[in-house]
Coordinates of C-alpha atoms in Angstrom, one line a residue:
X165 CA 38.0 20.2 -14.3
X166 CA 39.5 16.9 -16.5
X167 CA 42.9 17.8 -14.5
X168 CA 40.9 18.2 -11.4
X169 CA 38.9 14.9 -11.8
X170 CA 42.2 12.9 -12.7
X171 CA 44.3 14.3 -9.3
X172 CA 40.7 12.9 -7.0
X173 CA 40.7 10.1 -9.0
X174 CA 44.6 9.3 -8.6
X175 CA 43.7 10.1 -4.9
X176 CA 41.6 7.8 -4.4
X177 CA 43.7 4.9 -5.2
X178 CA 46.3 5.6 -3.7
X179 CA 44.7 4.7 -0.3
X180 CA 44.0 1.4 -1.3
X181 CA 47.8 0.8 -0.9
X182 CA 47.9 1.3 2.7
X183 CA 44.5 -1.0 3.4
X184 CA 43.7 -4.3 2.7
X185 CA 41.8 -5.4 0.2
X186 CA 40.5 -8.4 -1.3
X187 CA 38.6 -9.1 -4.7
X188 CA 35.3 -8.5 -5.1
X189 CA 34.2 -12.3 -5.4
X190 CA 34.8 -12.9 -1.3
X191 CA 31.7 -14.6 -0.4
X192 CA 29.0 -12.8 2.3
X193 CA 26.4 -13.8 3.9
X194 CA 23.7 -11.5 6.0
X195 CA 20.6 -13.7 7.5
X196 CA 17.0 -12.5 8.3
X197 CA 16.5 -12.3 13.2
X198 CA 14.6 -15.5 12.2
X199 CA 17.4 -17.3 10.4
X200 CA 14.9 -18.5 7.8
X201 CA 15.9 -15.8 4.6
X202 CA 19.3 -15.5 4.2
X203 CA 21.1 -13.3 1.5
X204 CA 24.9 -14.6 0.1
X205 CA 27.0 -12.3 -1.9
X206 CA 29.8 -14.4 -4.2
X207 CA 31.5 -12.0 -7.3
X208 CA 29.1 -9.5 -8.1
X209 CA 26.7 -11.7 -7.8
X210 CA 23.9 -12.9 -5.1
X211 CA 21.5 -15.7 -4.1
X212 CA 18.6 -16.2 -1.4
X213 CA 17.0 -18.8 0.4
X214 CA 13.9 -19.7 3.2
X215 CA 14.6 -22.6 4.8
X216 CA 16.8 -24.4 3.0
X217 CA 14.3 -23.9 -0.4
X218 CA 15.9 -21.6 -2.5
X219 CA 14.2 -18.5 -3.2
X220 CA 16.6 -16.7 -6.0
X221 CA 19.4 -18.5 -8.1
X222 CA 22.5 -17.0 -8.0
X223 CA 22.1 -13.7 -10.1
X224 CA 24.2 -11.1 -11.4
X225 CA 24.2 -7.6 -9.9
X226 CA 25.5 -3.8 -10.3
X227 CA 25.2 -1.1 -12.8
X228 CA 26.3 0.7 -15.4
X229 CA 27.8 3.7 -15.8
X230 CA 29.3 5.8 -17.7
X231 CA 31.9 8.9 -17.3
X232 CA 34.7 8.9 -19.1
X233 CA 36.5 11.5 -17.5
X234 CA 36.3 9.0 -14.5
X235 CA 37.4 5.7 -16.3
X236 CA 40.7 8.0 -16.9
X237 CA 40.9 10.0 -12.9
X238 CA 41.0 5.3 -12.5
X239 CA 42.7 4.3 -14.8
X240 CA 40.8 1.4 -15.6
X241 CA 39.9 0.3 -18.8
X242 CA 36.4 0.1 -19.5
X243 CA 36.4 -1.4 -22.7
X244 CA 38.2 -5.2 -21.1
X245 CA 34.8 -5.6 -19.5
X246 CA 31.4 -6.7 -19.8
X247 CA 29.7 -4.6 -17.1
X248 CA 31.5 -1.2 -15.3
X249 CA 31.0 -3.0 -12.3
X250 CA 32.9 -6.5 -13.0
X251 CA 36.2 -4.4 -11.9
X252 CA 35.5 -3.1 -9.1
X253 CA 37.7 -4.4 -6.0
X254 CA 35.9 -5.4 -2.2
X255 CA 37.9 -2.8 0.6
X256 CA 35.5 -4.0 2.9
X257 CA 32.3 -5.6 4.8
X258 CA 29.9 -3.7 7.2
X259 CA 27.4 -5.9 9.6
X260 CA 25.0 -4.4 12.0
X261 CA 20.9 -4.9 13.0
X262 CA 18.2 -3.2 13.9
X263 CA 15.1 -3.5 15.3
X264 CA 13.1 -0.3 16.7
X265 CA 9.1 -0.3 16.4
X266 CA 7.9 3.5 14.8
X267 CA 4.5 5.1 15.7
X268 CA 2.7 6.0 12.1
X269 CA 0.3 8.7 12.1
X270 CA -2.5 6.8 10.3
X271 CA -2.0 3.4 8.6
X272 CA -3.4 -0.3 9.1
X273 CA -1.7 -1.3 12.3
X274 CA -0.4 1.3 14.9
X275 CA 2.8 -0.1 15.3
X276 CA 5.2 -0.9 13.1
X277 CA 8.6 -3.3 13.6
X278 CA 11.8 -2.4 11.8
X279 CA 13.3 -5.5 12.5
X280 CA 16.7 -6.5 10.6
X281 CA 20.3 -7.6 10.1
X282 CA 22.3 -5.4 7.2
X283 CA 25.1 -5.9 5.2
X284 CA 26.8 -3.5 3.5
X285 CA 30.0 -4.3 1.5
X286 CA 32.3 -1.6 0.3
X287 CA 33.3 -1.0 -3.0
X288 CA 36.7 0.9 -4.5
X289 CA 36.8 0.4 -8.3
X290 CA 40.8 1.1 -9.5
X291 CA 44.0 -0.6 -10.4
X292 CA 46.5 -1.4 -8.1
X293 CA 49.2 -0.9 -10.2
X294 CA 48.9 2.8 -9.9
X295 CA 48.5 2.9 -6.0
X296 CA 50.6 5.6 -4.8
X297 CA 50.0 8.7 -3.1
X298 CA 49.6 7.6 1.0
X299 CA 48.7 10.9 2.3
X300 CA 44.7 10.5 0.9
X301 CA 41.8 10.7 3.8
X302 CA 41.0 7.5 4.0
X303 CA 37.2 7.7 4.5
X304 CA 36.7 9.2 1.2
X305 CA 38.0 6.4 -1.2
X306 CA 34.6 4.4 -1.4
X307 CA 33.7 5.0 -4.6
X308 CA 30.3 2.3 -4.4
X309 CA 28.1 0.2 -2.0
X310 CA 25.9 -2.8 -1.9
X311 CA 24.1 -2.2 1.3
X312 CA 21.4 -5.6 2.6
X313 CA 19.0 -5.9 4.3
X314 CA 17.0 -9.0 5.9
X315 CA 14.1 -8.8 7.2
X316 CA 11.8 -11.8 8.3
X317 CA 9.7 -11.1 5.8
X318 CA 11.6 -10.4 2.8
X319 CA 15.4 -9.5 1.6
X320 CA 15.9 -5.6 -0.2
X321 CA 19.4 -4.3 -1.6
X322 CA 20.0 -1.5 -3.3
X323 CA 23.3 0.8 -4.8
X324 CA 25.0 3.6 -2.8
X325 CA 27.7 6.0 -4.1
X326 CA 29.4 7.7 -0.9
X327 CA 30.2 11.1 -0.5
X328 CA 33.3 12.4 -2.5
X329 CA 35.7 15.8 -1.6
X330 CA 34.0 17.1 -5.3
X331 CA 31.1 15.7 -5.4
X332 CA 31.1 13.3 -8.1
X333 CA 28.9 13.3 -11.4
X334 CA 28.0 10.2 -12.2
X335 CA 25.4 8.9 -15.0
X336 CA 24.3 6.1 -14.4
X337 CA 22.5 4.0 -17.3
X338 CA 21.1 0.7 -16.4
X339 CA 20.7 -1.3 -13.6
X340 CA 22.4 -5.7 -13.8
X341 CA 20.2 -6.1 -10.6
X342 CA 18.7 -9.4 -12.1
X343 CA 16.6 -12.4 -10.2
X344 CA 17.0 -15.5 -11.3
X345 CA 14.1 -18.4 -10.8
X346 CA 13.8 -21.8 -10.9
X347 CA 12.5 -23.5 -13.9
X348 CA 8.2 -23.9 -12.8
X349 CA 7.7 -20.6 -11.5
X350 CA 5.0 -18.3 -12.6
X351 CA 4.6 -14.7 -12.5
X352 CA 1.2 -12.4 -12.3
X353 CA 1.8 -10.2 -14.2
X354 CA 0.4 -7.0 -15.2
X355 CA 2.8 -4.7 -18.6
X356 CA 1.3 -1.0 -16.9
X357 CA 0.0 0.4 -13.7
X358 CA -4.0 0.3 -14.5
X359 CA -3.7 -3.2 -16.4
X360 CA -4.8 -6.5 -16.3
X361 CA -3.1 -9.2 -15.2
X362 CA -2.3 -12.7 -16.1
X363 CA -0.4 -15.2 -15.5
X364 CA 3.3 -16.3 -17.3
X365 CA 6.0 -18.6 -17.6
X366 CA 9.1 -17.0 -17.2
X367 CA 9.9 -17.4 -21.3
X368 CA 9.0 -14.9 -24.1
X369 CA 7.8 -11.8 -22.9
X370 CA 6.4 -9.3 -24.8
X371 CA 5.7 -6.7 -22.5
X372 CA 7.8 -4.9 -19.6
X373 CA 5.8 -6.4 -16.0
X374 CA 4.8 -4.1 -13.3
X375 CA 5.6 -3.3 -9.5
X376 CA 5.1 -5.9 -7.5
X377 CA 6.0 -8.6 -9.8
X378 CA 4.4 -11.9 -7.2
X379 CA 5.8 -14.8 -8.3
X380 CA 4.7 -18.7 -7.5
X381 CA 7.7 -20.9 -7.3
X382 CA 7.9 -24.6 -8.1
X383 CA 9.1 -25.6 -4.3
X384 CA 5.7 -23.8 -3.6
X385 CA 7.2 -20.5 -2.6
X386 CA 5.2 -17.6 -2.6
X387 CA 7.3 -14.5 -3.5
X388 CA 6.7 -10.6 -4.6
X389 CA 10.2 -8.3 -6.4
X390 CA 9.1 -5.1 -5.3
X391 CA 10.8 -1.6 -4.8
X392 CA 11.3 0.4 -2.3
X393 CA 12.0 4.3 -1.9
X394 CA 12.2 5.8 -5.2
X395 CA 12.3 9.4 -4.5
X396 CA 14.5 10.3 -7.4
X397 CA 15.5 7.8 -9.7
X398 CA 13.8 6.5 -12.1
X399 CA 11.3 4.0 -11.9
X400 CA 11.7 0.6 -12.4
X401 CA 9.9 -2.2 -13.9
X402 CA 11.1 -6.1 -15.1
X403 CA 12.1 -7.2 -18.0
X404 CA 12.8 -11.3 -19.4
X405 CA 16.5 -11.3 -20.3
X406 CA 16.7 -14.6 -20.8
X407 CA 14.5 -17.6 -19.5
X408 CA 13.7 -17.6 -15.8
X409 CA 16.0 -14.7 -15.6
X410 CA 14.4 -11.5 -14.7
X411 CA 15.5 -7.8 -14.5
X412 CA 14.6 -4.9 -13.1
X413 CA 14.7 -2.4 -16.0
X414 CA 14.8 0.9 -14.7
X415 CA 12.3 3.6 -17.4
X416 CA 15.6 5.6 -18.3
X417 CA 19.4 6.9 -17.4
X418 CA 20.2 8.8 -14.1
X419 CA 22.3 12.2 -13.5
X420 CA 23.5 12.4 -10.5
X421 CA 26.4 13.7 -7.8
X422 CA 27.7 11.9 -4.8
X423 CA 26.4 11.2 -1.1
X424 CA 23.6 9.1 -3.6
X425 CA 21.3 5.8 -3.5
X426 CA 19.3 4.1 -6.0
X427 CA 15.5 2.5 -5.2
X428 CA 15.1 -0.9 -2.8
X429 CA 15.4 -3.8 -5.3
X430 CA 12.7 -5.5 -2.6
X431 CA 12.3 -10.0 -2.3
X432 CA 9.6 -10.2 0.0
X433 CA 9.0 -14.2 0.4
X434 CA 6.3 -16.0 1.6
X435 CA 5.4 -19.8 2.5
X436 CA 1.1 -18.6 1.6
X437 CA 0.3 -15.9 -1.0
X438 CA -1.6 -14.6 2.3
X439 CA 1.9 -13.6 4.4
X440 CA 2.9 -11.6 1.4
X441 CA 0.0 -9.5 2.8
X442 CA 0.1 -9.4 5.9
X443 CA 4.2 -8.3 6.0
X444 CA 3.6 -5.3 3.7
X445 CA 4.9 -2.6 5.9
X446 CA 8.3 -3.6 5.2
X447 CA 8.2 -1.4 2.2
X448 CA 7.5 1.8 4.8
X449 CA 9.9 0.6 6.8
X450 CA 12.7 1.1 3.6
X451 CA 12.2 4.6 3.1
X452 CA 13.2 7.3 6.0
X453 CA 11.4 8.7 8.6
X454 CA 8.4 10.5 9.4
X455 CA 9.4 14.2 8.4
X456 CA 6.4 16.9 9.2
X457 CA 6.9 17.2 13.2
X458 CA 2.8 18.5 13.0
X459 CA 0.5 15.8 11.7
X460 CA -2.8 17.0 13.2
X461 CA -4.2 18.2 9.2
X462 CA -3.6 15.0 8.0
X463 CA -7.1 13.6 8.2
X464 CA -7.9 10.3 6.3
X465 CA -11.4 9.9 6.0
X466 CA -14.6 8.5 3.2
X467 CA -15.3 11.1 -0.2
X468 CA -17.4 11.5 -2.5
X469 CA -17.3 12.7 -5.8
X470 CA -19.7 15.8 -6.4
X471 CA -21.3 17.4 -9.8
X472 CA -19.9 20.6 -10.5
X473 CA -22.7 22.5 -9.5
X474 CA -24.1 24.7 -7.1
X475 CA -27.0 22.7 -5.9
X476 CA -25.2 19.8 -6.5
X477 CA -22.3 20.0 -4.4
X478 CA -24.8 21.1 -1.8
X479 CA -26.5 17.9 -2.0
X480 CA -23.7 15.9 -1.8
X481 CA -22.3 17.8 1.1
X482 CA -25.6 16.7 2.8
X483 CA -25.4 13.3 1.3
X484 CA -21.6 12.8 2.6
X485 CA -22.8 14.0 5.9
X486 CA -25.8 12.0 6.7
X487 CA -23.1 9.0 5.4
X488 CA -20.8 10.1 8.3
X489 CA -18.6 10.0 5.6
X490 CA -15.2 13.6 6.1
X491 CA -14.5 15.0 2.6
X492 CA -16.5 16.4 -0.6
X493 CA -14.3 16.1 -4.3
X494 CA -14.7 18.3 -7.1
X495 CA -13.2 16.0 -9.6
X496 CA -11.9 17.3 -13.4
X497 CA -13.4 20.3 -14.9
X498 CA -14.3 22.7 -11.9
X499 CA -11.1 25.6 -13.2
X500 CA -11.9 24.9 -17.3
X501 CA -10.9 22.2 -19.6
X502 CA -7.9 20.2 -18.1
X503 CA -6.5 19.7 -21.9
X504 CA -5.6 23.1 -22.2
X505 CA -2.5 24.5 -20.9
X506 CA -3.9 28.2 -20.2
X507 CA -6.9 26.5 -17.7
X508 CA -5.6 27.8 -14.2
X509 CA -6.8 26.4 -11.2
X510 CA -6.3 29.6 -9.2
X511 CA -9.2 30.8 -9.9
X512 CA -12.9 28.2 -10.7
X513 CA -13.5 28.6 -14.3
X514 CA -16.7 31.3 -14.8
X515 CA -19.2 29.4 -16.1
X516 CA -19.8 27.2 -12.8
X517 CA -22.2 28.6 -10.5
X518 CA -20.3 28.7 -7.6
X519 CA -17.1 29.8 -5.8
X520 CA -14.1 27.5 -3.8
X521 CA -14.6 29.4 -0.3
X522 CA -18.4 29.6 0.4
X523 CA -18.0 25.2 -1.0
X524 CA -15.5 25.2 1.9
X525 CA -17.6 27.0 3.8
X526 CA -20.7 25.0 3.6
X527 CA -18.8 21.7 4.0
X528 CA -17.4 22.8 7.3
X529 CA -20.7 23.5 8.7
X530 CA -21.3 19.8 8.1
X531 CA -18.5 18.7 8.9
X532 CA -16.6 17.9 6.2
X533 CA -13.3 19.4 4.0
X534 CA -12.9 19.8 0.5
X535 CA -10.3 18.2 -2.5
X536 CA -9.9 19.4 -5.4
X537 CA -9.3 17.8 -8.6
X538 CA -5.6 19.6 -10.6
X539 CA -4.2 17.9 -13.2
X540 CA -0.5 18.5 -14.1
X541 CA -0.4 20.5 -16.4
X542 CA -1.5 22.7 -13.9
X543 CA 0.2 21.7 -11.4
X544 CA 3.8 22.1 -13.2
X545 CA 3.1 25.5 -14.2
X546 CA 1.1 27.4 -11.3
X547 CA 1.8 25.0 -7.6
X548 CA 3.7 27.4 -6.3
X549 CA 0.8 29.4 -6.4
X550 CA -2.0 26.9 -5.9
X551 CA -0.4 25.5 -2.9
X552 CA -0.5 28.7 -0.9
X553 CA -4.3 29.7 -2.2
X554 CA -5.8 26.3 -1.7
X555 CA -4.7 26.4 1.8
X556 CA -6.2 30.0 2.2
X557 CA -9.6 28.8 1.0
X558 CA -9.5 26.1 3.3
X559 CA -8.8 23.2 1.0
X560 CA -7.8 20.0 3.0
X561 CA -6.0 18.3 -0.5
X562 CA -5.4 17.5 -4.1
X563 CA -5.8 14.9 -6.2
X564 CA -3.0 15.0 -8.7
X565 CA -4.3 13.6 -12.4
X566 CA -2.6 13.2 -15.3
X567 CA 0.9 12.4 -13.7
X568 CA 4.5 11.6 -15.7
X569 CA 6.0 9.0 -14.0
X570 CA 9.1 7.2 -14.8
X571 CA 11.9 9.5 -15.7
X572 CA 14.1 11.0 -12.9
X573 CA 12.9 13.8 -14.0
X574 CA 9.3 13.4 -13.2
X575 CA 10.1 11.3 -10.5
X576 CA 11.8 13.9 -8.5
X577 CA 9.2 16.9 -9.4
X578 CA 6.6 14.3 -8.0
X579 CA 7.9 14.0 -4.5
X580 CA 8.7 17.7 -4.5
X581 CA 5.0 18.5 -5.1
X582 CA 4.3 16.4 -2.5
X583 CA 6.3 18.1 -0.1
X584 CA 5.2 21.4 -1.3
X585 CA 1.4 20.3 -0.2
X586 CA 2.9 19.9 3.1
X587 CA 4.4 23.1 3.6
X588 CA 0.3 24.4 2.7
X589 CA -1.5 21.0 4.7
X590 CA -2.4 19.8 1.8
X591 CA -3.2 16.1 1.6
X592 CA -2.3 14.8 -1.9
X593 CA -4.0 11.2 -4.1
X594 CA -2.1 11.1 -7.0
X595 CA -3.6 9.5 -10.0
X596 CA -3.1 7.4 -13.1
X597 CA 0.0 5.9 -12.9
X598 CA 2.2 6.7 -10.2
X599 CA 3.1 3.5 -7.6
X600 CA 3.9 4.0 -4.5
X601 CA 7.0 2.5 -2.9
X602 CA 6.5 4.5 1.2
X603 CA 7.3 7.4 0.3
X604 CA 4.1 7.8 2.4
X605 CA 6.1 7.2 5.5
X606 CA 8.2 10.0 5.3
X607 CA 5.5 12.9 4.2
X608 CA 2.4 11.5 5.6
X609 CA 0.3 13.6 3.5
X610 CA 0.6 11.7 0.4
X611 CA -2.2 9.3 2.0
X612 CA -2.8 7.1 -1.5
X613 CA -3.0 6.3 -5.4
X614 CA -4.3 5.1 -8.1
X615 CA -2.3 3.7 -10.1
X616 CA -4.8 0.7 -10.7
X617 CA -7.2 -1.0 -12.9
X618 CA -10.4 0.1 -10.8
X619 CA -13.9 1.2 -11.4
X620 CA -13.4 3.7 -13.8
X621 CA -12.2 0.1 -15.8
X622 CA -15.1 -2.0 -14.6
X623 CA -12.5 -5.3 -13.6
X624 CA -13.9 -8.4 -13.2
X625 CA -14.4 -10.0 -9.7
X626 CA -11.6 -12.1 -10.7
X627 CA -9.4 -8.6 -11.0
X628 CA -10.9 -7.7 -8.0
X629 CA -9.6 -10.8 -6.3
X630 CA -5.9 -10.7 -7.9
X631 CA -5.5 -6.7 -6.2
X632 CA -4.6 -7.3 -2.8
X633 CA -1.7 -10.5 -3.5
X634 CA -0.5 -7.3 -6.0
X635 CA -0.9 -3.8 -6.1
X636 CA -1.5 -3.1 -2.5
X637 CA 1.9 -5.2 -1.5
X638 CA 3.1 -2.1 -2.7
X639 CA 1.2 0.5 -1.0
X640 CA -3.1 2.2 -0.6
X641 CA -4.7 2.4 -4.2
X642 CA -7.3 4.1 -4.9
X643 CA -10.2 1.8 -6.5
X644 CA -12.9 4.6 -6.7
X645 CA -15.5 2.0 -5.1
X646 CA -18.6 1.7 -6.7
X647 CA -22.1 0.5 -5.3
X648 CA -25.7 1.7 -7.3
X649 CA -24.0 1.9 -10.9
X650 CA -25.1 -0.4 -13.4
X651 CA -22.0 -0.7 -14.9
X652 CA -20.1 -3.1 -12.3
X653 CA -19.4 -6.3 -12.4
X654 CA -20.0 -8.1 -9.4
X655 CA -22.3 -8.6 -6.9
X656 CA -23.0 -5.5 -4.1
X657 CA -21.8 -7.1 -1.0
X658 CA -18.2 -7.7 -3.0
X659 CA -18.0 -3.9 -3.4
X660 CA -19.2 -3.6 0.1
X661 CA -16.5 -6.0 0.9
X662 CA -13.9 -3.9 -0.8
X663 CA -14.2 -1.0 1.8
X664 CA -12.6 -3.8 4.1
X665 CA -10.7 -5.8 1.6
X666 CA -8.8 -2.5 0.0
X667 CA -6.8 0.1 2.2
X668 CA -6.7 3.4 1.3
X669 CA -6.3 5.7 4.2
X670 CA -8.8 8.4 1.2
X671 CA -11.4 6.4 0.3
X672 CA -13.6 7.5 -2.4
X673 CA -17.3 6.2 -2.4
X674 CA -19.8 6.0 -4.7
X675 CA -18.0 7.1 -7.6
X676 CA -20.1 7.3 -10.5
X677 CA -23.9 7.8 -8.3
X678 CA -25.6 10.7 -7.1
X679 CA -27.3 10.9 -4.3
X680 CA -30.4 10.5 -5.3
X681 CA -29.2 7.4 -6.4
X682 CA -29.5 5.7 -2.4
X683 CA -33.1 4.3 -2.0
X684 CA -32.3 3.7 1.8
X685 CA -30.5 0.9 1.2
X686 CA -29.8 -0.8 4.6
X687 CA -26.7 -2.5 4.0
X688 CA -24.8 0.5 3.9
X689 CA -24.3 1.0 6.8
X690 CA -21.1 -0.9 7.3
X691 CA -19.6 1.7 4.4
X692 CA -21.0 4.2 7.8
X693 CA -19.7 2.5 9.8
X694 CA -15.8 1.1 9.4
X695 CA -13.3 3.8 9.4
X696 CA -10.5 3.8 6.3
X697 CA -7.4 3.3 8.9
X698 CA -7.6 0.8 11.7
X699 CA -5.0 -0.6 14.3
X700 CA -4.7 -3.3 13.1
X701 CA -5.0 -5.8 9.7
X702 CA -4.9 -9.7 9.0
X703 CA -5.2 -11.5 6.1
X704 CA -6.8 -14.7 6.7
X705 CA -7.4 -17.0 4.2
X706 CA -7.4 -16.8 -0.2
X707 CA -5.0 -17.0 -3.2
X708 CA -4.7 -15.1 -6.0
X709 CA -7.0 -15.2 -8.4
X710 CA -9.4 -17.1 -6.5
X711 CA -10.1 -15.4 -3.4
X712 CA -9.5 -12.9 -0.4
X713 CA -10.6 -12.5 3.2
X714 CA -9.1 -9.8 5.1
X715 CA -10.2 -8.5 9.2
X716 CA -9.1 -5.1 10.2
X717 CA -9.8 -3.6 14.0
X718 CA -10.4 -0.2 14.8
X719 CA -10.4 0.0 18.3
X720 CA -13.3 -2.6 19.9
X721 CA -14.8 -3.5 16.5
X722 CA -13.9 -5.1 13.3
X723 CA -14.5 -5.3 10.4
X724 CA -13.9 -8.4 8.0
X725 CA -14.4 -8.6 3.6
X726 CA -15.2 -12.1 1.9
X727 CA -14.3 -11.8 -1.8
X728 CA -14.6 -14.5 -4.5
X729 CA -13.5 -14.8 -8.0
X730 CA -16.0 -15.2 -11.5
X731 CA -16.8 -18.6 -9.5
X732 CA -19.1 -19.5 -6.5
X733 CA -17.4 -20.6 -3.1
X734 CA -18.2 -21.7 0.1
X735 CA -15.4 -19.9 3.1
X736 CA -15.8 -21.1 6.6
X737 CA -14.0 -18.5 8.8
X738 CA -13.0 -19.0 12.2
X739 CA -13.5 -16.2 14.9
X740 CA -10.7 -16.4 16.4
X741 CA -9.2 -13.0 16.0
X742 CA -11.6 -11.9 18.0
X743 CA -10.7 -11.0 21.4
X744 CA -11.1 -14.3 24.4
X745 CA -13.6 -13.7 26.4
X746 CA -15.4 -10.6 24.9
X747 CA -18.9 -11.3 23.1
X748 CA -19.6 -8.9 19.7
X749 CA -22.9 -8.5 17.9
X750 CA -21.7 -10.3 13.9
X751 CA -23.6 -7.7 11.8
X752 CA -23.6 -10.0 8.7
X753 CA -24.0 -8.3 4.7
X754 CA -24.5 -10.9 2.2
X755 CA -25.6 -11.5 -1.6
X756 CA -29.1 -13.2 -1.3
X757 CA -30.7 -13.2 -5.3
X758 CA -33.5 -15.0 -3.8
X759 CA -34.8 -11.5 -1.9
X760 CA -35.7 -9.4 -5.5
X761 CA -35.1 -5.8 -4.2
X762 CA -32.8 -3.5 -6.1
X763 CA -29.2 -4.4 -4.8
X764 CA -30.3 -8.1 -3.0
X765 CA -28.5 -7.8 0.2
X766 CA -29.1 -9.3 3.3
X767 CA -28.7 -8.4 6.6
X768 CA -28.4 -10.8 9.4
X769 CA -27.2 -10.4 13.4
X770 CA -26.3 -12.8 16.3
X771 CA -24.1 -13.0 18.4
X772 CA -20.9 -14.5 18.5
X773 CA -17.8 -15.6 20.3
X774 CA -14.2 -16.0 19.4
X775 CA -14.5 -19.9 19.5
X776 CA -16.7 -19.9 16.3
X777 CA -17.0 -19.8 13.3
X778 CA -19.0 -18.6 10.5
X779 CA -20.0 -20.0 7.2
X780 CA -20.1 -17.5 4.0
X781 CA -21.6 -19.0 0.8
X782 CA -20.5 -16.6 -1.5
X783 CA -22.2 -16.1 -5.2
X784 CA -20.3 -16.0 -8.2
X785 CA -18.7 -12.7 -8.7
X786 CA -19.8 -11.9 -5.0
X787 CA -19.2 -10.9 -1.2
X788 CA -19.1 -10.8 1.7
X789 CA -18.8 -7.7 4.7
X790 CA -19.1 -7.9 8.5
X791 CA -19.1 -6.0 11.2
X792 CA -18.0 -7.2 14.8
X793 CA -19.2 -5.1 17.6
X794 CA -17.6 -5.1 20.8
X795 CA -21.1 -5.9 23.4

C-alpha cells in the first residue's frame, strides 16, 4: 500500500512537467457583480475591500495536514516549512460566474437570487525537480483548490480536494484561515451557542467566539464572519491568534477521502448593520440545491407545547386550534426519562394515560399535527426504528434534544439523521448547541434550530435586539416565545413583536404558558394572524443592542415588529414599504402602562397609505407589533 501511494504521488508530480507551473505567489482577484467587493489573492494570503475601504487586511489562507505517506509520495520535506500549504504550487486559475433565481418551498422570501463571480485557484503540492513521468492523466493531478465566490452581499471561500485515482485519504488537523482587521474593530462575542453577547475589542480574548461573529470596523463598515455548508466537517468557531487577527478554529481534526470540500468561510459586509440582516439568504446559496422532490408534506406553522396527560393534551389541541395554530408538541418525558439510556422512544412511558395514535387522531380532527421530542440518546440508538414508526403513527416531526455538536463524527451523524427523517416525511427542529449553516436549502425538512439564548433563559431586551444582527444571520432560530409567564423581563408588546422580528418556520408560542392562562386578551390576534413564512422581508431600521424594526409580507398583508433595548425610544416608521396606490388598515399593538390591565397592550386601528408615517413610542424593554391589512 505504501509503495502504491508513493507511485501515485510520483505520477501526480510528473504531470507538472507538461503544464505551465507558476509559483503560488501569483496574484489573482475576483470582484462581486456590482464591483464593490474585491477578493485579492497572493501567496496563500488574501485581502478584501469594499468600495475602496479595507474589510480584511492581508491574511493567511490554508490548511494543516498530517500524512507521512503522502509526504513521501510527493517528495516534500515538510520539516522545512511552517505550514503545510507553504510549498503549494499554483497550476491554473478558473474564473466563472453564476446568476440564477430559485424558489424555496418556504422562507423569508418567495424567491432568492444566487448571483456571484467565482475564482478557483488550483494547487499542486510537489517538488519540481522530482518530475519525470509525463504519462499521468492531467485531469487528476490537482491536489487542493481554493474556491472563492464574490457576492454583492459578501465573500465566501473554502478548500476543496478533487478526486484522485485512489480516493486519497487526508487527515486535516487545522485551518490557517485568518481574518486580520485594522485597529479599532470590535466584535459581538458569544462563547457558546446559548450564551450572552458582549462587545469586545480584538485583543485578550479568553474564549473562542461563536458564529456568526459580527463586527463594527473603525471605517464604519458592518461585517459578520459566518460558516456555510457545514455537513461533514468539524464545527468552526473563532479564536484570536494575535491582536486584531481572528482565526477560524475547527473543533477537531477531520478525516476524509477525496473528493471533499471543507465548509465555507463567509465574510458578509454591509454599509449598515441592517444590510447584514437583509442579506442572510447568502448562507442558503452556499449549500447544495434541494434534494427532496415532493415537499407537500413540509408544512411550516405555529406550535403549542402541552403538559403530558390526556386531559391537558386535548385542552392544548383545542386551544391551539382556536388560535389557528398548526401543531401541538409533546416535550421531554413522554417516553420516560430522557437521561436514561434504557428509555425508548418507541413507546409511551407506562405511567402516561394516552397513546400517540389517539393524540394524533384528535389533533387531526382539529386540523393540527403532532410533534414529538426525542433526546439524542434515543435518536442515536433507535432512529432507524423511530422514523418509520412515527410516520406510521402520523407524527409530523421531531424535536431533537441535547444533540452533540463539534467534531466531524457528530456533525456527519446529525445531518444523516435529518436525511433519515426526510425519508419518512418527518420535519426536524434541532435543539441545544446546533447552529444552522444553510442545510435547510438541501433538506428543507430541517425547519429550525435552537442554538440561541431564548426564553428558556429569559434574557433582557438588550440581548433580544442583538440577536437579529448575530444569531439570526445564520438561519432560523427556535427562541420559544413566551407571553403570560411572569418570568419574562420585557413588555408584552415586545413579546408580540418577536413573531415578526424573529424568523422560524416552526415557531413555538406561549412557551411556559397553559391554555387557562389566556383570558381573552384581544392583542393575541397578532400571533393568530401572522404566518411563520413570508413572501418578502425587509429589516427597516436598527442597530445591534439598541433596537430593530422588521417588516414582512404575506400575500397582500404586512406584519411589522419593533423592539427596543432596556431604554425607551421613539421610532418614526415610514410606510413606504407598502404598495403604492393601495389602502391598508393598520392594527397597532403597543404598550400602554396607563391601561392598568393584565397585559397593558393598547390596540389602535387606522387607515393608512404608503406615503404616511407612524410614530411608535417604545417603552423601556418594550416594543410594538403592527398588522397592515390590505383593504
